[in-house]
Amino acid sequence: MSKRFERLVGDFICSVLPDSLEPLHTEAECGFVMMLMAIYWVTEVIPLSMTAMLPAILFPLFGIMSSSNVAKEYFNNFHFLLVGVVCLATSIEKWGLHRRVALRLVTLVGVNPAWLLLGFMSGCAFLSMWVQNTSAVTMVMPIVDAVLQQILKANEEGYSGEDNPTLELDGTCTNSILYFIKAQNIIKSAAENVPTASCRRRQGRMLCKAMCIGIAYSSSIGGITTLPGTSANLIFSEYLNHVYPDCNSINFANWLLLCLPISVIMLLLTWFWLYWLFIGSDFKFLWQCRGEQSDRERAVKKVLEDEYKKLGAISSQEIFTGVVFVVMVLLWLTRSPGFVPGWGSLFPHKSNYITDATVALVLVNMFFSLNSEAMISWKEFQASMPWQVALLVGGGFALAKGAEESGLSLWVARLMTPLGDLPVLATVTIACLIVTTLTEVTSNAATITIFLPILSPLAEAIHVNPLYILIPATLCTSFSFLLPVSNPPNAVVYAYGHITIMDMVKAGLGVNTIGVLSLLLAMATWGIPLFSLDTYPEWAPTFNSTTP
């Protein structure tokens, strides 16, 4: 029965191939599995993690790989790194270190609405560099919501005070231009009080929209900065180690050098874009000196101060967690920085044996062993561990291995050889646009799992450094800004009820454009010398288009 099913699947897929290509059953069967998984991941007809198990079922049935060989692909170095990062994030969240850091960052920039927006976005972006994006949003949003409720309450009370210069009317209220001119001439009449209060209430609502959307977007922007920041980054890193074992270009330090400027550029431009879209086009606050605070600003400042006082004095658990966090980051940065020998060179004969996962596991082991009372419990870790992502990644690695074993990767490479006639940047742009579009309706991890086995042979076929295509595609999976369903952070902020779907669509179109352009700028400038993108590396196989 299985042989008959195998023949039927192979004959069907081969019947739709171009006549110039020789029909090969093994490649067709692996292609069928890949298409089936892609469809299931996009439509989510079954849970994503169960779709990831399809290679373990179908590869042995089709004779592509044995069951034991497929099983080996489902757990590797990536999962150990994920365990370490989740343990650290669990301790940070349990002892409230995230709230202390976020509140301190916000109070540093001030309570002026524009700077308040930037402060919350910066705090959330920083947190999402080290914890999952969803966790960062759920950590920050309760603080943001408390501030927003205070702003809305102040507007409803209709206090009369000095106008906040950063919340000028944006021209959408009735006769708003007239009121703006009158306000500049300090004409305060009773007839003007009602519409001014109405505009203030609207400005408060628009600030709520900008703040909520800014938190969701900044979590995704901050997540791309570090390798552990998103599951897509980790999947890419492990895929590279798996498919190109001789490639040592990607490490924590090099990734940070590439992506930190991208994140900073995106964060600042997104801040400008959201301020202009929702609050107004008056950017005089950038060069104006801070004057006396308005009633609204004083109210917001009091909320932030009260929230910080509730935390009390910093605890020993917070200090210990912070020390482990700093040491972990420093060890990741200095293990193999690239431009100078790192501490990994102290083990010359076994330098490749030590990875970022080793560092993470050594340090987070102290959460369970040093104190008389463990910093975190195993149950708390289990509750935080994203098991779905772990299985999803394993399924992606199994799929990539099956494509290699069946010859599907080589077949795809031959098919895509004509793309070599295009400029490299044009090919990268096309890949970025396709990935950015698909990731709006598919999970980030599923999207990158689908595209890595396709884009990797494409780069080999057109004789381009695989990093030139794989890095932008990986980062673009995090550019899911259009819809609440695009990623969990969007859904979390949407649930608070301050924004509509159209608000997110309008804002997301601009941020998607900012993201793709910032990424292309990076790949065309500082990314080239950082990863030697202008040369075809020795660790990548040489593809011969005439190979039968």
Coordinates of C-alpha atoms in Angstrom, one line a residue:
M1 CA 0.0 0.0 0.0
S2 CA 2.8 2.4 0.9
K3 CA 4.6 1.6 -2.4
R4 CA 1.5 2.4 -4.4
F5 CA 0.9 5.6 -2.5
E6 CA 4.6 6.6 -3.0
R7 CA 4.3 6.0 -6.8
L8 CA 1.0 8.0 -7.0
V9 CA 2.5 11.0 -5.2
G10 CA 5.7 10.9 -7.3
D11 CA 3.8 10.6 -10.6
F12 CA 1.5 13.5 -9.7
I13 CA 4.3 15.9 -8.7
C14 CA 6.5 14.9 -11.7
S15 CA 3.6 15.4 -14.0
V16 CA 3.6 19.1 -13.2
L17 CA 7.3 19.6 -13.6
P18 CA 8.8 21.2 -16.7
D19 CA 9.5 18.7 -19.5
S20 CA 13.1 19.7 -19.6
L21 CA 13.6 18.3 -16.1
E22 CA 14.1 14.6 -15.6
P23 CA 11.3 13.2 -13.3
L24 CA 12.9 11.9 -10.1
H25 CA 10.7 10.2 -7.6
T26 CA 12.7 10.8 -4.5
E27 CA 13.0 14.6 -5.0
A28 CA 9.3 14.7 -5.9
E29 CA 8.3 12.9 -2.7
C30 CA 10.4 15.2 -0.5
G31 CA 8.9 18.2 -2.4
F32 CA 5.5 16.9 -1.6
V33 CA 6.3 16.7 2.1
M34 CA 7.7 20.3 2.0
M35 CA 4.6 21.6 0.2
L36 CA 2.3 19.8 2.6
M37 CA 4.1 21.2 5.6
A38 CA 4.1 24.7 4.1
I39 CA 0.4 24.6 3.5
Y40 CA -0.3 23.2 7.0
W41 CA 1.9 25.8 8.6
V42 CA 0.2 28.7 6.7
T43 CA -3.4 27.5 7.2
E44 CA -2.8 25.9 10.7
V45 CA -5.3 23.2 10.0
I46 CA -3.4 21.2 12.7
P47 CA -1.1 22.6 15.5
L48 CA 2.2 23.8 14.2
S49 CA 4.1 21.4 16.4
M50 CA 2.2 18.4 14.9
T51 CA 2.9 19.6 11.4
A52 CA 6.6 19.7 12.3
M53 CA 6.3 15.9 13.1
L54 CA 5.3 15.0 9.5
P55 CA 8.9 14.3 8.4
A56 CA 9.1 11.7 11.1
I57 CA 6.0 10.0 9.6
L58 CA 6.5 10.5 5.8
F59 CA 10.2 10.3 5.3
P60 CA 10.4 6.7 6.5
L61 CA 7.3 5.8 4.4
F62 CA 8.8 7.3 1.3
G63 CA 12.2 5.8 1.9
I64 CA 13.9 9.2 2.1
M65 CA 15.4 8.7 5.6
S66 CA 15.1 6.0 8.3
S67 CA 13.1 6.8 11.4
S68 CA 16.1 6.8 13.6
N69 CA 18.0 9.2 11.4
V70 CA 15.0 11.6 11.3
A71 CA 14.7 11.5 15.1
K72 CA 18.3 12.7 15.5
E73 CA 17.3 16.0 13.8
Y74 CA 14.7 16.9 16.4
F75 CA 17.1 17.8 19.3
N76 CA 20.4 19.5 18.9
N77 CA 22.5 22.5 20.2
F78 CA 19.7 25.0 19.5
H79 CA 17.5 23.4 22.1
F80 CA 20.2 23.6 24.8
L81 CA 20.6 27.3 24.1
L82 CA 16.8 27.8 24.2
V83 CA 16.8 26.1 27.6
G84 CA 19.4 28.4 29.0
V85 CA 17.8 31.6 27.6
V86 CA 14.3 30.6 28.9
C87 CA 15.8 29.9 32.4
L88 CA 17.3 33.4 32.5
A89 CA 14.1 35.0 31.3
T90 CA 12.1 33.1 33.9
S91 CA 14.3 34.4 36.7
I92 CA 14.1 37.9 35.3
E93 CA 10.3 37.8 35.2
K94 CA 9.9 36.0 38.5
W95 CA 11.9 38.5 40.6
G96 CA 10.6 41.7 38.8
L97 CA 14.0 42.8 37.3
H98 CA 12.2 43.6 34.0
R99 CA 9.9 46.1 35.7
R100 CA 12.7 47.8 37.5
V101 CA 14.7 48.2 34.2
A102 CA 11.7 49.3 32.2
L103 CA 10.6 51.9 34.7
R104 CA 14.1 53.3 35.1
L105 CA 14.6 53.6 31.3
V106 CA 11.2 55.5 31.0
T107 CA 11.9 57.9 33.8
L108 CA 15.3 58.7 32.3
V109 CA 13.8 60.1 29.1
G110 CA 11.0 62.1 30.9
V111 CA 7.2 62.2 30.7
N112 CA 6.8 64.5 27.7
P113 CA 4.4 62.4 25.5
A114 CA 7.0 62.1 22.6
W115 CA 9.8 61.2 24.9
L116 CA 7.5 58.9 26.9
L117 CA 6.7 57.0 23.7
L118 CA 10.4 56.7 22.9
G119 CA 11.2 55.6 26.5
F120 CA 8.7 52.8 26.6
M121 CA 9.7 51.7 23.1
S122 CA 13.4 51.6 24.1
G123 CA 12.7 49.7 27.3
C124 CA 10.6 47.1 25.5
A125 CA 13.2 46.8 22.7
F126 CA 16.0 46.3 25.2
L127 CA 14.0 43.6 27.1
S128 CA 13.2 41.7 23.9
M129 CA 16.9 41.5 23.1
W130 CA 17.1 38.9 25.9
V131 CA 13.7 37.4 26.4
Q132 CA 10.9 36.4 24.0
N133 CA 9.1 39.2 22.3
T134 CA 5.8 38.1 23.8
S135 CA 7.3 38.1 27.3
A136 CA 8.7 41.6 26.8
V137 CA 5.3 43.0 25.8
T138 CA 3.5 41.3 28.6
M139 CA 6.1 42.7 31.0
V140 CA 5.8 46.3 29.8
M141 CA 2.1 46.6 28.8
P142 CA 0.7 46.7 32.4
I143 CA 2.9 49.7 33.1
V144 CA 2.0 51.4 29.9
D145 CA -1.7 50.7 30.5
A146 CA -1.5 52.3 34.0
V147 CA 0.0 55.4 32.4
L148 CA -2.5 55.5 29.6
Q149 CA -5.4 55.2 32.0
Q150 CA -4.0 58.2 33.9
I151 CA -3.8 60.2 30.7
L152 CA -7.4 59.4 29.7
K153 CA -8.6 60.1 33.2
A154 CA -7.0 63.5 33.2
N155 CA -8.6 64.3 29.8
E156 CA -12.1 63.2 31.0
E157 CA -11.8 65.5 34.1
G158 CA -11.3 68.4 31.7
Y159 CA -8.7 70.2 33.7
S160 CA -7.7 73.7 32.6
G161 CA -4.0 74.4 32.5
E162 CA -1.2 75.4 30.2
D163 CA -1.4 73.6 26.8
N164 CA 1.2 70.9 26.3
P165 CA 3.3 72.1 23.4
T166 CA 3.9 68.5 22.2
L167 CA 0.2 67.7 21.9
E168 CA -0.7 70.5 19.5
L169 CA -3.9 70.0 17.4
D170 CA -3.2 67.9 14.3
G171 CA -5.8 69.6 12.2
T172 CA -8.5 66.9 12.3
C173 CA -10.8 68.5 14.9
T174 CA -13.5 71.0 13.8
N175 CA -11.9 74.5 13.3
S176 CA -8.6 73.1 14.7
I177 CA -6.5 75.6 12.7
L178 CA -8.5 78.5 14.1
Y179 CA -8.0 77.2 17.6
F180 CA -4.3 76.7 17.1
I181 CA -3.9 80.3 16.0
K182 CA -6.0 81.6 18.9
A183 CA -4.0 79.5 21.4
Q184 CA -0.8 81.0 20.1
N185 CA -2.3 84.5 20.9
I186 CA -3.4 83.3 24.3
I187 CA -7.1 84.0 23.5
K188 CA -9.0 82.0 26.1
S189 CA -12.8 82.4 25.7
A190 CA -15.5 80.2 27.0
A191 CA -16.6 79.3 23.5
E192 CA -13.3 77.7 22.9
N193 CA -13.1 75.6 26.0
V194 CA -15.4 72.8 24.7
P195 CA -13.7 72.0 21.4
T196 CA -10.3 72.3 23.0
A197 CA -11.3 69.7 25.6
S198 CA -12.7 67.5 22.8
C199 CA -9.4 67.8 20.9
R200 CA -7.5 67.0 24.1
R201 CA -9.5 63.8 24.6
R202 CA -8.9 62.8 21.0
Q203 CA -5.1 63.5 21.4
G204 CA -5.2 61.3 24.5
R205 CA -6.8 58.5 22.5
M206 CA -4.3 58.9 19.7
L207 CA -1.4 58.8 22.2
C208 CA -2.8 55.5 23.5
K209 CA -2.8 54.1 19.9
A210 CA 0.8 55.3 19.3
M211 CA 2.0 53.9 22.6
C212 CA 0.3 50.5 22.2
I213 CA 1.5 50.0 18.6
G214 CA 4.9 51.3 19.5
I215 CA 5.3 48.6 22.3
A216 CA 4.3 45.8 19.9
Y217 CA 6.6 47.0 17.1
S218 CA 9.6 47.7 19.4
S219 CA 9.5 44.2 20.8
S220 CA 10.0 42.8 17.3
I221 CA 12.6 45.4 16.4
G222 CA 14.6 44.7 19.6
G223 CA 14.3 41.0 19.1
I224 CA 16.4 41.0 15.9
T225 CA 19.4 42.5 17.6
T226 CA 20.7 39.4 19.3
L227 CA 20.8 35.7 18.2
P228 CA 18.7 34.6 21.2
G229 CA 16.3 37.5 20.6
T230 CA 13.9 35.6 18.4
S231 CA 13.3 32.0 17.5
A232 CA 13.9 32.8 13.8
N233 CA 17.5 34.0 14.7
L234 CA 18.2 30.8 16.6
I235 CA 16.8 28.6 13.8
F236 CA 19.0 30.4 11.3
S237 CA 22.1 30.0 13.4
E238 CA 21.5 26.3 14.0
Y239 CA 20.6 25.8 10.3
L240 CA 23.9 27.4 9.3
N241 CA 25.9 25.1 11.7
H242 CA 24.0 22.1 10.4
V243 CA 24.3 22.8 6.6
Y244 CA 27.6 24.6 6.6
P245 CA 29.5 23.2 9.5
D246 CA 32.8 25.0 8.5
C247 CA 31.1 28.4 8.6
N248 CA 32.3 30.3 11.7
S249 CA 31.1 33.8 10.5
I250 CA 28.0 33.9 12.7
N251 CA 28.4 34.4 16.4
F252 CA 26.9 36.6 19.1
A253 CA 29.3 39.5 18.6
N254 CA 29.2 39.7 14.8
W255 CA 25.4 39.4 14.8
L256 CA 25.2 42.3 17.3
L257 CA 27.5 44.4 15.2
L258 CA 25.3 43.9 12.2
C259 CA 21.9 44.2 13.8
L260 CA 22.3 46.7 16.6
P261 CA 22.6 49.6 14.1
I262 CA 19.6 48.2 12.1
S263 CA 17.5 48.1 15.3
V264 CA 18.5 51.6 16.4
I265 CA 17.7 53.1 12.9
M266 CA 14.3 51.2 12.8
L267 CA 13.4 52.2 16.4
L268 CA 14.0 55.9 15.8
L269 CA 12.3 56.0 12.4
T270 CA 9.4 54.0 13.8
W271 CA 9.1 56.5 16.7
F272 CA 9.0 59.4 14.2
W273 CA 6.5 57.6 12.0
L274 CA 4.1 56.7 14.9
Y275 CA 4.4 60.2 16.3
W276 CA 3.6 61.8 13.0
L277 CA 0.8 59.3 12.2
F278 CA -1.1 59.5 15.5
I279 CA 0.0 62.6 17.4
G280 CA 1.0 65.3 15.0
S281 CA 3.6 66.8 12.8
D282 CA 5.0 69.3 15.3
F283 CA 8.6 68.2 16.1
K284 CA 9.7 71.4 17.9
F285 CA 10.1 69.3 21.0
L286 CA 13.4 68.0 19.6
W287 CA 15.2 71.3 20.0
Q288 CA 13.1 73.1 22.6
C289 CA 14.3 73.2 26.2
R290 CA 12.1 71.5 28.8
G291 CA 9.8 74.1 30.4
E292 CA 7.4 73.7 33.3
Q293 CA 5.6 70.4 33.3
S294 CA 1.9 70.4 32.5
D295 CA -0.7 68.9 34.8
R296 CA -0.9 65.8 32.5
E297 CA 2.9 65.3 32.6
R298 CA 2.9 65.7 36.4
A299 CA 0.2 63.1 36.7
V300 CA 2.1 60.6 34.4
K301 CA 5.3 61.2 36.4
K302 CA 3.5 60.4 39.6
V303 CA 2.2 57.1 38.2
L304 CA 5.7 56.1 37.2
E305 CA 7.1 57.1 40.5
D306 CA 4.4 55.2 42.4
E307 CA 5.0 52.1 40.2
Y308 CA 8.7 52.2 40.9
K309 CA 8.2 52.7 44.7
K310 CA 6.0 49.6 44.7
L311 CA 9.1 47.5 43.7
G312 CA 10.8 48.5 47.0
A313 CA 14.5 48.1 47.5
I314 CA 16.4 45.9 45.0
S315 CA 16.5 42.3 46.3
S316 CA 19.4 39.9 46.4
Q317 CA 17.6 37.7 43.9
E318 CA 17.4 40.6 41.4
I319 CA 21.1 41.4 42.0
F320 CA 22.0 37.7 41.4
T321 CA 19.9 37.5 38.3
G322 CA 21.4 40.7 36.9
V323 CA 24.9 39.5 37.5
V324 CA 24.2 36.2 35.7
F325 CA 22.7 38.2 32.9
V326 CA 25.7 40.5 32.5
V327 CA 28.2 37.7 32.8
M328 CA 26.4 35.7 30.2
V329 CA 26.3 38.5 27.7
L330 CA 30.0 39.3 28.2
L331 CA 30.9 35.6 27.7
W332 CA 28.9 35.5 24.5
L333 CA 30.5 38.6 23.2
T334 CA 34.0 37.5 24.0
R335 CA 34.0 33.8 23.2
S336 CA 34.9 34.3 19.5
P337 CA 34.5 38.0 18.6
G338 CA 36.3 37.5 15.3
F339 CA 38.5 40.6 15.2
V340 CA 40.6 39.5 18.2
P341 CA 41.1 36.0 19.8
G342 CA 38.4 35.3 22.3
W343 CA 38.4 33.2 25.4
G344 CA 37.5 30.2 23.3
S345 CA 41.1 30.2 22.0
L346 CA 42.2 29.0 25.5
F347 CA 40.9 25.6 24.3
P348 CA 42.8 25.4 21.0
H349 CA 42.1 21.7 20.4
K350 CA 38.5 21.8 21.4
S351 CA 37.5 25.4 20.6
N352 CA 34.6 24.2 18.3
Y353 CA 33.2 22.1 21.1
I354 CA 32.2 25.1 23.2
T355 CA 29.2 27.1 22.0
D356 CA 26.9 29.8 23.3
A357 CA 24.6 27.0 24.6
T358 CA 27.5 25.8 26.8
V359 CA 27.8 29.2 28.4
A360 CA 24.1 29.5 28.9
L361 CA 23.7 26.1 30.6
V362 CA 26.7 26.6 32.9
L363 CA 25.4 29.9 34.2
V364 CA 21.7 29.1 34.5
N365 CA 22.6 25.9 36.3
M366 CA 23.4 28.2 39.2
F367 CA 19.8 29.2 39.4
F368 CA 19.0 25.7 40.7
S369 CA 22.1 24.9 42.7
L370 CA 23.8 27.8 44.5
N371 CA 21.2 29.1 46.9
S372 CA 19.5 27.1 49.7
E373 CA 16.2 28.0 47.9
A374 CA 16.4 27.8 44.2
M375 CA 16.0 31.0 42.2
I376 CA 13.5 29.3 39.9
S377 CA 11.7 25.9 40.2
W378 CA 11.6 23.3 37.5
K379 CA 7.8 23.8 37.2
E380 CA 8.3 27.5 36.6
F381 CA 10.8 26.7 33.8
Q382 CA 8.4 24.2 32.3
A383 CA 5.6 26.7 32.2
S384 CA 7.8 29.2 30.4
M385 CA 9.5 26.8 27.9
P386 CA 8.1 27.2 24.4
W387 CA 7.8 23.5 23.6
Q388 CA 6.0 24.3 20.3
V389 CA 9.0 26.2 19.1
A390 CA 11.3 23.4 20.1
L391 CA 9.4 20.9 18.0
L392 CA 8.9 23.3 15.1
V393 CA 12.7 23.9 14.9
G394 CA 13.3 20.1 15.0
G395 CA 10.8 19.6 12.1
G396 CA 12.6 22.3 10.1
F397 CA 16.0 20.6 10.6
A398 CA 14.5 17.2 9.6
L399 CA 13.0 18.8 6.5
A400 CA 16.3 20.4 5.5
K401 CA 18.2 17.1 6.0
G402 CA 15.5 15.3 3.9
A403 CA 16.0 17.8 1.1
E404 CA 19.7 17.1 1.2
E405 CA 19.4 13.4 1.3
S406 CA 16.8 13.2 -1.5
G407 CA 18.6 15.6 -3.8
L408 CA 15.7 18.1 -3.7
S409 CA 18.2 20.9 -2.7
L410 CA 20.2 20.3 -5.8
W411 CA 17.1 20.1 -8.0
V412 CA 15.9 23.5 -6.6
A413 CA 19.3 25.0 -7.2
R414 CA 19.4 23.9 -10.9
L415 CA 15.9 25.3 -11.3
M416 CA 16.9 28.7 -9.9
T417 CA 20.1 29.2 -11.7
P418 CA 18.6 31.8 -14.2
L419 CA 18.2 34.2 -11.2
G420 CA 22.0 34.6 -11.3
D421 CA 21.5 37.1 -14.2
L422 CA 19.8 39.6 -11.7
P423 CA 21.9 41.9 -9.6
V424 CA 22.5 40.4 -6.2
L425 CA 20.7 43.2 -4.3
A426 CA 17.6 42.7 -6.6
T427 CA 17.5 39.0 -5.6
V428 CA 17.9 39.9 -2.0
T429 CA 15.1 42.5 -2.3
I430 CA 12.7 40.0 -3.9
A431 CA 13.5 37.4 -1.2
C432 CA 12.8 40.0 1.5
L433 CA 9.5 41.1 0.0
I434 CA 8.3 37.5 -0.3
V435 CA 9.3 36.6 3.2
T436 CA 7.8 39.8 4.7
T437 CA 4.5 39.2 3.0
L438 CA 4.2 35.5 4.1
T439 CA 5.2 36.2 7.7
E440 CA 2.2 38.4 8.1
V441 CA 0.0 35.3 8.0
T442 CA 2.4 32.6 9.2
S443 CA 4.4 32.3 12.4
N444 CA 7.9 33.6 12.2
A445 CA 9.5 30.3 13.0
A446 CA 7.4 28.5 10.4
T447 CA 8.3 31.1 7.7
I448 CA 12.0 30.8 8.2
T449 CA 11.8 27.1 8.4
I450 CA 10.1 27.0 5.0
F451 CA 12.5 29.4 3.3
L452 CA 15.9 28.4 4.6
P453 CA 16.1 25.1 2.6
I454 CA 14.9 27.0 -0.5
L455 CA 17.1 30.1 -0.3
S456 CA 20.3 28.2 0.6
P457 CA 20.5 26.3 -2.7
L458 CA 19.5 29.4 -4.5
A459 CA 22.5 31.3 -3.2
E460 CA 24.8 28.4 -4.2
A461 CA 23.2 28.2 -7.7
I462 CA 23.9 31.9 -8.4
H463 CA 27.3 31.7 -6.7
V464 CA 26.5 34.3 -4.0
N465 CA 27.6 34.1 -0.4
P466 CA 24.6 32.3 1.3
L467 CA 24.7 34.8 4.2
Y468 CA 23.9 37.6 1.7
I469 CA 20.4 36.0 1.2
L470 CA 19.8 34.0 4.4
I471 CA 20.5 36.9 6.9
P472 CA 18.0 39.3 5.3
A473 CA 15.4 36.6 4.9
T474 CA 15.8 35.7 8.6
L475 CA 15.5 39.3 9.8
C476 CA 12.4 39.9 7.6
T477 CA 10.5 37.1 9.3
S478 CA 10.3 39.5 12.3
F479 CA 8.8 42.3 10.2
S480 CA 5.2 41.1 10.9
F481 CA 3.6 44.5 11.7
L482 CA 0.3 44.6 9.7
L483 CA -2.2 42.5 11.7
P484 CA -3.0 41.5 15.3
V485 CA -2.7 37.8 14.2
S486 CA 0.7 38.4 12.6
N487 CA 2.5 37.7 15.8
P488 CA 1.7 37.3 19.5
P489 CA 3.0 40.8 20.6
N490 CA 0.5 42.4 18.2
A491 CA -2.3 40.3 19.6
V492 CA -1.4 41.2 23.2
V493 CA -1.6 44.9 22.6
Y494 CA -4.7 44.6 20.5
A495 CA -6.4 42.9 23.3
Y496 CA -6.1 46.0 25.5
G497 CA -8.7 47.7 23.2
H498 CA -7.0 51.0 22.5
I499 CA -6.3 50.2 18.8
T500 CA -8.3 49.0 15.7
I501 CA -7.1 46.7 12.9
M502 CA -6.9 49.6 10.5
D503 CA -4.7 51.5 13.0
M504 CA -2.2 48.6 12.9
V505 CA -2.4 48.2 9.1
K506 CA -1.7 51.9 8.5
A507 CA 1.2 51.9 10.9
G508 CA 2.5 48.5 9.8
L509 CA 2.8 49.5 6.2
G510 CA 5.2 52.3 7.1
V511 CA 7.2 50.2 9.5
N512 CA 7.5 47.3 7.0
T513 CA 9.0 49.8 4.5
I514 CA 11.3 51.2 7.1
G515 CA 12.5 47.7 8.1
V516 CA 13.2 46.4 4.6
L517 CA 15.0 49.6 3.6
S518 CA 17.1 49.6 6.8
L519 CA 18.0 46.0 6.2
L520 CA 19.0 46.5 2.6
L521 CA 21.1 49.5 3.7
A522 CA 22.9 47.4 6.2
M523 CA 23.6 44.5 3.8
A524 CA 24.9 46.9 1.1
T525 CA 27.2 48.8 3.5
W526 CA 28.7 47.5 6.8
G527 CA 27.4 44.0 6.3
I528 CA 29.8 43.4 3.4
P529 CA 33.1 43.8 5.2
L530 CA 31.7 42.3 8.4
F531 CA 30.8 38.9 6.7
S532 CA 32.9 39.2 3.4
L533 CA 29.6 39.1 1.5
D534 CA 31.3 40.2 -1.7
T535 CA 33.2 36.9 -2.0
Y536 CA 32.0 33.3 -2.3
P537 CA 33.2 31.5 0.8
E538 CA 35.2 28.3 0.9
W539 CA 32.8 26.7 3.4
A540 CA 29.9 26.8 0.8
P541 CA 29.8 24.1 -1.8
T542 CA 30.6 25.0 -5.4
F543 CA 27.6 24.4 -7.5
N544 CA 27.9 23.2 -11.1
S545 CA 24.8 23.9 -13.2
T546 CA 25.7 21.3 -15.7
T547 CA 25.6 18.5 -13.1
P548 CA 23.1 15.9 -14.2

